[in-house]
Coordinates of C-alpha atoms and ligand atoms in Angstrom, one line a residue:
M531 CA -18.2 -3.2 31.0
P532 CA -14.9 -1.4 31.6
T533 CA -15.3 2.8 31.8
F534 CA -13.5 3.6 28.6
S535 CA -13.4 1.9 24.6
T536 CA -12.0 2.3 22.3
S537 CA -13.8 5.0 19.8
P538 CA -16.0 4.0 16.6
G539 CA -13.4 3.1 13.5
T540 CA -10.7 2.9 15.6
R541 CA -8.8 -0.9 17.3
D542 CA -6.5 -2.0 19.8
I543 CA -3.9 -4.0 17.2
L544 CA -3.1 -6.3 20.0
P545 CA -0.2 -9.8 20.4
P546 CA -0.1 -11.4 18.1
Q547 CA -1.8 -9.7 15.4
A548 CA 0.4 -6.3 15.9
G549 CA 3.7 -8.9 15.6
R550 CA 2.4 -9.0 12.1
W551 CA 2.1 -5.5 11.7
R552 CA 5.6 -5.1 11.9
A553 CA 6.5 -7.9 9.7
F554 CA 4.3 -6.2 7.2
T555 CA 6.1 -2.8 7.4
S556 CA 9.5 -4.3 7.9
V557 CA 8.3 -6.6 4.4
F558 CA 8.0 -4.0 2.6
A559 CA 10.9 -1.7 3.5
D560 CA 12.7 -4.5 2.4
V561 CA 10.8 -4.2 -1.2
V562 CA 11.0 -0.6 -1.5
E563 CA 14.8 -0.3 -0.4
S564 CA 15.6 -2.7 -3.0
A565 CA 15.0 0.6 -5.1
G566 CA 16.9 2.7 -3.7
Y567 CA 13.4 4.7 -1.6
E568 CA 14.6 5.7 1.9
C569 CA 12.5 6.2 5.0
V570 CA 10.4 10.0 5.5
I571 CA 8.7 10.2 8.4
P572 CA 6.5 13.1 8.0
P573 CA 3.8 14.4 11.2
M574 CA 0.4 13.4 11.9
F575 CA -1.3 16.4 11.8
E576 CA -0.3 20.1 9.4
E577 CA -2.2 22.7 8.6
L578 CA -5.6 22.3 7.1
G579 CA -4.1 24.2 3.5
V580 CA -1.8 21.4 3.5
F581 CA -5.0 18.9 2.5
L582 CA -7.4 21.5 1.0
R583 CA -5.3 20.6 -2.6
L584 CA -6.8 16.6 -1.7
G585 CA -10.0 18.6 -3.7
D586 CA -12.3 21.0 -2.4
A587 CA -15.3 18.5 -3.8
T588 CA -14.0 15.5 -2.7
D589 CA -15.7 13.3 0.4
V590 CA -12.3 13.7 2.3
V591 CA -11.6 17.5 2.2
T592 CA -15.8 18.4 2.7
K593 CA -16.8 15.6 5.4
E594 CA -14.0 13.2 6.8
M595 CA -11.4 15.7 7.6
Y596 CA -10.3 15.8 11.9
D597 CA -9.2 19.5 11.8
F598 CA -9.4 21.6 14.4
E599 CA -8.0 24.7 16.1
D600 CA -5.4 24.8 18.1
K601 CA -4.8 26.3 21.2
G602 CA -2.4 28.8 19.2
G603 CA -5.7 29.6 16.9
R604 CA -3.8 27.4 13.3
H605 CA -6.3 25.5 12.0
I606 CA -4.4 22.0 11.9
A607 CA -5.8 18.9 10.5
L608 CA -5.0 15.2 11.4
R609 CA -3.7 13.8 7.7
P610 CA -5.9 12.2 6.1
E611 CA -3.3 10.7 3.8
H612 CA 0.6 11.3 3.6
T613 CA 1.1 12.5 0.0
A614 CA 0.0 15.7 0.6
G615 CA 2.4 16.0 3.5
I616 CA 5.2 14.5 1.6
C617 CA 4.8 17.4 -1.4
R618 CA 5.2 19.8 1.4
A619 CA 8.0 18.6 3.0
F620 CA 9.6 18.8 -0.8
A621 CA 8.7 21.9 -1.0
Q622 CA 10.0 22.8 2.8
H623 CA 13.2 21.6 2.3
R624 CA 14.3 21.1 -1.5
P625 CA 16.1 17.8 -1.6
T626 CA 17.2 17.0 -4.8
T627 CA 15.7 14.6 -7.1
P628 CA 14.4 11.7 -7.8
W629 CA 13.6 11.8 -4.0
K630 CA 12.9 8.2 -3.4
V631 CA 10.8 8.0 -0.4
W632 CA 8.7 5.3 1.5
Y633 CA 6.4 5.8 4.3
S634 CA 4.3 3.7 7.2
G635 CA 1.7 5.5 9.7
S636 CA -1.8 6.2 10.9
N637 CA -4.1 8.5 8.9
F638 CA -7.8 9.6 9.9
R639 CA -10.4 10.4 8.0
Y640 CA -14.4 10.7 9.3
E641 CA -15.8 7.5 8.1
K642 CA -18.6 5.2 8.3
A643 CA -16.3 3.0 10.1
Q644 CA -17.1 -0.9 8.6
A645 CA -15.2 -3.9 7.7
G646 CA -12.1 -2.9 6.3
R647 CA -12.9 0.9 6.4
Y648 CA -12.1 3.0 10.0
R649 CA -11.1 6.0 11.2
Q650 CA -7.8 5.9 12.1
F651 CA -6.2 3.6 9.5
D652 CA -2.7 3.0 7.8
Q653 CA -0.6 3.2 5.5
V654 CA 2.7 1.9 3.6
G655 CA 3.6 3.7 0.2
I656 CA 5.5 5.6 -1.7
E657 CA 6.2 8.5 -3.7
V658 CA 9.2 10.2 -5.5
L659 CA 9.5 13.5 -6.6
G660 CA 11.3 14.8 -10.2
P661 CA 11.1 13.0 -13.0
S662 CA 8.2 12.5 -15.0
D663 CA 9.3 9.7 -17.1
P664 CA 6.5 7.0 -18.0
L665 CA 8.8 4.6 -17.2
L666 CA 8.8 6.1 -13.4
D667 CA 4.9 4.5 -13.2
V668 CA 6.0 1.1 -14.3
E669 CA 8.6 0.9 -11.7
V670 CA 6.5 2.5 -9.2
I671 CA 3.7 0.3 -10.0
A672 CA 6.3 -2.9 -10.3
L673 CA 6.8 -2.3 -6.6
G674 CA 3.1 -2.5 -5.6
W675 CA 3.0 -5.4 -7.4
H676 CA 6.2 -7.6 -5.9
F677 CA 4.9 -6.1 -2.5
F678 CA 1.6 -8.3 -2.7
A679 CA 3.6 -11.3 -4.3
A680 CA 6.1 -11.0 -1.6
L681 CA 3.4 -11.0 1.0
G682 CA 2.0 -14.5 -0.3
L683 CA -1.2 -12.4 -2.3
K684 CA -2.1 -14.4 -5.6
N685 CA -5.7 -12.5 -6.1
V686 CA -4.9 -8.6 -7.0
D687 CA -6.3 -7.6 -10.1
L688 CA -4.4 -4.4 -11.3
A689 CA -6.7 -1.5 -12.5
V690 CA -4.7 1.2 -15.0
N691 CA -6.5 4.3 -16.7
S692 CA -5.0 7.8 -18.1
L693 CA -6.3 11.0 -16.7
G694 CA -4.7 13.2 -19.4
D695 CA -2.9 16.1 -18.3
P696 CA -5.6 19.1 -17.2
G697 CA -6.8 20.7 -19.8
D698 CA -8.2 16.9 -21.3
R699 CA -9.5 16.1 -17.8
A700 CA -10.6 19.4 -17.6
A701 CA -12.4 19.0 -21.4
Y702 CA -13.4 15.7 -20.4
I703 CA -15.6 16.3 -16.8
D704 CA -17.6 19.4 -19.2
A705 CA -18.7 15.9 -21.5
L706 CA -19.6 13.8 -18.6
S707 CA -21.4 16.6 -16.8
A708 CA -23.7 17.6 -20.2
Y709 CA -24.4 13.4 -20.5
L710 CA -24.9 13.3 -16.9
N711 CA -27.2 16.1 -16.8
S712 CA -29.2 14.7 -19.9
R713 CA -29.8 11.7 -18.2
S714 CA -30.0 12.9 -14.3
A715 CA -33.2 11.6 -14.4
E716 CA -32.2 8.3 -14.3
L717 CA -29.9 8.6 -11.9
S718 CA -30.5 7.5 -8.2
E719 CA -31.1 10.4 -5.8
E720 CA -26.9 9.9 -4.5
A721 CA -25.8 10.0 -7.5
R722 CA -27.8 13.3 -8.7
L723 CA -26.6 15.2 -5.2
T724 CA -22.8 13.9 -6.3
L725 CA -22.7 15.4 -10.0
Q726 CA -23.6 18.7 -8.9
K727 CA -20.5 18.3 -6.7
N728 CA -18.0 16.1 -8.2
P729 CA -19.0 14.9 -11.3
L730 CA -16.1 12.1 -11.5
R731 CA -17.1 10.5 -8.6
V732 CA -20.7 9.4 -10.1
L733 CA -18.9 7.0 -12.7
D734 CA -17.2 5.7 -9.0
S735 CA -21.5 4.6 -7.1
K736 CA -22.0 1.1 -7.1
R737 CA -25.7 1.3 -7.2
E738 CA -27.7 -0.8 -9.0
Q739 CA -30.4 2.2 -10.8
D740 CA -27.0 4.0 -11.9
A741 CA -25.3 1.1 -13.9
S742 CA -26.5 1.3 -17.8
V743 CA -26.2 5.2 -17.8
I744 CA -22.9 4.6 -15.9
A745 CA -22.0 2.3 -19.1
D746 CA -23.1 4.7 -21.6
A747 CA -20.9 7.4 -20.0
P748 CA -18.0 9.2 -22.2
T749 CA -14.8 7.6 -21.6
I750 CA -11.7 9.7 -20.9
G751 CA -9.7 7.5 -23.2
A752 CA -10.9 9.9 -26.4
F753 CA -10.0 13.4 -24.4
L754 CA -6.1 12.0 -24.0
S755 CA -4.0 14.8 -25.3
D756 CA -1.3 13.4 -28.0
D757 CA 1.1 13.8 -24.9
A758 CA -0.7 12.6 -22.9
R759 CA -1.6 9.3 -24.7
A760 CA 2.0 8.8 -25.5
H761 CA 2.9 8.8 -21.7
F762 CA 0.6 6.0 -20.9
D763 CA 1.0 3.3 -23.9
A764 CA 4.5 4.0 -22.4
V765 CA 3.2 3.4 -19.4
T766 CA 1.6 0.0 -20.2
S767 CA 4.5 -1.2 -22.8
G768 CA 6.5 -1.0 -19.4
L769 CA 4.4 -3.5 -17.6
S770 CA 3.3 -5.6 -20.5
L771 CA 7.2 -6.5 -20.9
L772 CA 8.2 -7.1 -16.8
G773 CA 4.9 -9.6 -17.5
I774 CA 3.0 -8.1 -14.8
P775 CA -1.1 -8.4 -16.1
F776 CA -3.4 -5.5 -15.7
R777 CA -6.6 -3.7 -16.8
V778 CA -7.1 -0.5 -18.9
T779 CA -10.2 1.0 -16.9
R780 CA -11.4 3.6 -18.2
G781 CA -14.1 4.3 -15.4
L782 CA -11.0 4.4 -12.9
V783 CA -10.7 8.0 -11.6
R784 CA -9.9 7.5 -8.0
G785 CA -11.4 9.9 -4.9
L786 CA -8.5 12.6 -4.5
D787 CA -8.4 15.3 -7.3
Y788 CA -4.4 16.2 -7.0
Y789 CA -4.4 12.8 -9.8
Q790 CA -3.0 13.1 -13.8
R791 CA -2.3 11.1 -16.6
T792 CA -1.0 7.7 -14.8
V793 CA -3.8 6.2 -12.2
F794 CA -4.1 2.6 -10.4
E795 CA -5.6 1.0 -8.1
F796 CA -4.9 -3.0 -6.4
V797 CA -8.2 -4.5 -5.8
S798 CA -8.3 -8.4 -4.1
T799 CA -10.6 -10.3 -5.6
S800 CA -10.4 -12.1 -2.5
L801 CA -12.4 -9.6 -0.4
D802 CA -15.8 -10.6 -0.8
N803 CA -16.9 -7.1 1.2
A804 CA -16.9 -3.8 -0.1
Q805 CA -13.9 -2.4 1.1
T806 CA -11.9 -4.7 -1.8
A807 CA -9.4 -1.5 -3.2
I808 CA -5.7 -2.5 -1.2
G809 CA -4.2 0.1 -3.1
G810 CA -4.1 2.1 -5.4
G811 CA -2.0 5.7 -6.6
G812 CA -1.4 7.8 -9.3
R813 CA 0.6 10.8 -10.9
Y814 CA 0.2 14.4 -9.6
D815 CA 2.7 16.5 -11.7
G816 CA 1.2 19.8 -9.8
L817 CA 1.0 19.0 -7.4
V818 CA 4.3 20.3 -5.0
E819 CA 3.3 24.0 -6.9
D820 CA 0.3 24.5 -5.5
L821 CA 1.9 23.8 -2.2
G822 CA 4.5 26.6 -2.5
G823 CA 7.7 25.0 -3.9
P824 CA 8.7 24.5 -7.5
S825 CA 7.2 22.8 -10.7
T826 CA 8.0 19.3 -10.0
A827 CA 6.5 16.0 -11.5
G828 CA 5.0 13.6 -8.6
V829 CA 4.0 9.5 -8.2
G830 CA 2.9 7.2 -5.7
F831 CA 1.0 4.9 -4.8
A832 CA -0.1 4.4 -1.1
L833 CA -1.1 0.8 0.0
G834 CA -3.9 -0.1 3.2
V835 CA -2.7 -2.3 5.4
D836 CA -5.4 -2.8 7.5
R837 CA -7.1 -4.1 4.3
T838 CA -3.9 -5.9 3.1
L839 CA -3.8 -8.4 5.4
L840 CA -7.6 -8.8 5.5
A841 CA -6.9 -10.0 1.6
C842 CA -4.1 -11.8 3.5
D843 CA -6.1 -14.0 6.1
S844 CA -8.4 -14.3 3.5
E845 CA -6.0 -15.8 0.9
S846 CA -4.3 -17.8 4.1
V847 CA -1.0 -16.4 3.8
F848 CA 1.2 -13.9 5.8
A849 CA 0.7 -15.5 8.9
A850 CA 1.0 -13.3 12.6
P851 CA 5.5 -14.2 13.1
S852 CA 5.9 -16.7 15.8
S853 CA 6.2 -14.5 18.7
G854 CA 7.7 -17.3 21.6
V855 CA 11.1 -17.1 23.4
D856 CA 13.9 -19.2 23.3
V857 CA 14.3 -20.1 26.3
F858 CA 12.7 -19.7 29.5
V859 CA 14.6 -19.5 32.6
I860 CA 13.1 -21.0 35.5
D861 CA 14.5 -19.9 38.5
V862 CA 12.8 -21.6 42.3
V863 CA 15.7 -20.4 44.9
D864 CA 14.8 -16.9 45.0
G865 CA 14.9 -15.5 41.3
M866 CA 18.5 -14.2 41.5
T867 CA 20.3 -16.6 39.1
A868 CA 17.2 -16.0 36.6
V869 CA 18.0 -12.4 36.3
R870 CA 21.6 -12.9 36.1
L871 CA 21.0 -15.8 33.3
T872 CA 18.5 -14.0 31.7
E873 CA 20.6 -11.3 30.9
V874 CA 23.4 -13.3 29.8
I875 CA 21.1 -15.3 27.4
R876 CA 19.6 -12.4 25.6
A877 CA 22.8 -10.3 25.2
A878 CA 24.0 -13.2 23.4
G879 CA 21.3 -13.1 20.5
Y880 CA 18.4 -15.1 22.3
R881 CA 14.5 -14.6 23.0
A882 CA 14.7 -15.2 26.7
D883 CA 12.2 -14.5 29.4
R884 CA 11.3 -15.7 33.0
A885 CA 8.1 -16.5 35.9
F886 CA 8.3 -13.4 38.8
D887 CA 7.0 -13.1 41.9
G888 CA 8.2 -16.1 43.7
R889 CA 5.9 -18.7 42.1
S890 CA 6.2 -22.9 42.5
M891 CA 8.4 -24.9 39.5
K892 CA 4.9 -26.0 38.3
S893 CA 3.6 -22.6 37.8
Q894 CA 7.0 -21.8 36.1
M895 CA 6.8 -25.2 33.9
K896 CA 3.2 -24.2 32.4
S897 CA 4.7 -20.0 31.9
A898 CA 7.1 -21.3 30.1
D899 CA 4.9 -23.6 27.8
R900 CA 2.9 -20.4 27.5
A901 CA 5.4 -18.4 25.9
G902 CA 6.6 -21.0 23.7
A903 CA 10.3 -22.1 24.8
R904 CA 12.4 -24.2 23.4
L905 CA 14.0 -24.8 26.1
A906 CA 13.8 -23.9 30.1
V907 CA 16.7 -23.9 32.2
I908 CA 16.1 -24.6 35.8
I909 CA 17.9 -23.8 39.0
G910 CA 17.0 -25.0 42.1
A911 CA 18.7 -25.7 45.5
D912 CA 21.0 -28.1 44.5
E913 CA 21.8 -26.3 41.4
A914 CA 22.1 -22.8 42.9
E915 CA 25.5 -24.3 45.6
A916 CA 26.9 -26.1 43.1
G917 CA 26.3 -23.3 40.4
T918 CA 24.9 -25.4 37.8
C919 CA 21.6 -25.7 35.9
T920 CA 20.0 -28.4 34.5
I921 CA 19.1 -27.4 30.7
R922 CA 15.6 -29.2 29.6
D923 CA 14.4 -29.5 25.5
L924 CA 10.8 -29.5 26.0
L925 CA 10.8 -30.6 22.3
T926 CA 12.3 -33.7 23.4
S927 CA 12.1 -33.9 27.2
E928 CA 16.1 -34.5 27.1
Q929 CA 17.7 -32.3 29.4
S930 CA 21.2 -32.6 31.4
V931 CA 23.0 -30.5 34.1
V932 CA 25.8 -28.2 33.0
L933 CA 27.8 -25.4 34.3
Q934 CA 26.2 -21.9 34.8
S935 CA 29.6 -20.3 33.0
E936 CA 28.8 -23.2 30.2
I937 CA 25.0 -22.2 28.9
L938 CA 25.8 -20.5 26.4
Q939 CA 27.9 -23.1 24.8
H940 CA 24.8 -25.7 25.5
I941 CA 21.8 -23.3 24.3
S942 CA 24.4 -22.7 21.1
L943 CA 24.9 -26.9 20.6
I944 CA 20.5 -27.5 20.6
L945 CA 19.5 -24.1 19.1
G946 CA 22.6 -22.5 17.0
E947 CA 24.8 -19.5 17.0
R948 CA 22.0 -16.0 17.3
T949 CA 24.1 -12.6 16.9
P950 CA 25.0 -11.5 19.8
R951 CA 22.7 -7.9 20.8
R952 CA 25.0 -6.5 23.0
A953 CA 28.0 -6.5 25.0
T954 CA 26.9 -8.0 28.7
L955 CA 28.3 -5.3 31.2
Ligands
HAM515 P1 -6.4 6.4 -0.8 O1 -7.1 5.8 -2.3 O2 -7.3 7.2 -0.4 O3 -4.9 7.2 -2.2 O4 -6.0 5.2 -0.3 C1 -5.1 4.2 0.3 C2 -5.5 3.0 0.4 O5 -5.4 3.2 1.4 C3 -7.0 2.2 -0.3 O6 -7.0 1.9 -1.2 C4 -7.0 1.5 1.5 O7 -6.8 0.2 0.8 C5 -6.6 2.4 2.0 N1 -7.6 3.1 3.0 C6 -8.4 4.2 2.1 N2 -9.0 5.1 3.1 C7 -8.6 3.8 3.7 C8 -9.8 3.5 5.5 N3 -11.0 4.5 5.9 N4 -9.2 2.2 6.2 C9 -9.1 1.2 6.1 N5 -8.5 1.7 4.5 C10 -7.9 2.9 3.9 C11 -4.7 7.6 -1.1 O8 -4.4 8.0 0.1 C12 -3.1 8.5 -1.8 N6 -2.3 9.1 -1.3 C13 -2.4 7.2 -2.7 C14 -1.2 8.5 -3.2 C15 -0.1 8.2 -3.3 N7 -1.5 8.5 -4.8 C16 0.2 8.5 -4.9 N8 0.8 8.6 -4.2

């Protein structure tokens, strides 16, 4: 057994999976940058106060925060999500609006580790600060939808709801709480405890015992103000216009407290574990102000990278990109020609690797195979002396002897031209 291994809820993302993660972020960047979003990189830890607005009765704040006092006596927390930090950045730097940003990075929540639920997990997401236009909600939701399609996912359900304005929400919580209290004897013990802290979260209970009480619970729809209702109608009309299928799910309340009006969740129907929510978001019009900034509307979403890739696995889409090299240089003389030729080949934009430690021809050929190389460039004693090399196509087994100085022309005949990465020295 090794002395150390990863902590519960954390994982090493090894090759080739790590390449898949990078490709994931790059597809996400392509999709959202095509709509004018720019990348933002907030810090991984902030003053705890930045995150308290996620809700003093939410699990994220009460149970899951990685917070500590630093050596300067500041109360710090590792970010459990990105939205609050981005609103803090907006309040601090006051960029012009609309501020359309995207991000990717790790978050930390002390959760019970299980498949699809980790203590360190990654998200990609977008946030827009400024407009309160419901058609912006449509753009945001549509970008999430198109991204899943770009990955090749087909089994994604979109649930949408409106939590109304803060007044509507408060009136609804009162009514919900009165109803749940009137039937609390029928609820599970866990749901009764949740009811005392955060009645909305009772609606999230997956326990069979709670199902019938939840089924008869009042829904937020009847509590929406005219403005909030009109806003939500515009969101659903926009989604219909774009042909994006959605389900209005009145019980959708989300796990963080800063939401107002639109909320939505993307659920994978091909995941069979409990963690099927692959992304979620909504409007949080009061958050920037709560963090000391000007009154500013906001909307966005975050998608769980870990979970979305599990969904990709179960639909057999978005495989890890091939990590093989184009060319493997085999030098059985003293390795010096390989030093030079790998440089030349890499600079021309091809992926090139070589073996070290003066291995035999046979062992270097094996390495070329393992590296997934299409071509082997071989330098034996005769070639070294004549300034030539043998170029062997590992797919067709054809080979020819060429001048080292003309190696790039021969490689490009087989592999095509590449964009040079950098000038040779
Ligand atoms: P959230 O629903 O807490 O929302 O997280 C968004 C997504 O992150 C989830 O749907 C899930 O895929 C993933 N996720 C959350 N916790 C874990 C975990 N422990 N392990 C693996 N994946 C996880 C937010 O974070 C909001 N900031 C979203 C947002 C952005 N709302 C507005 N803008």
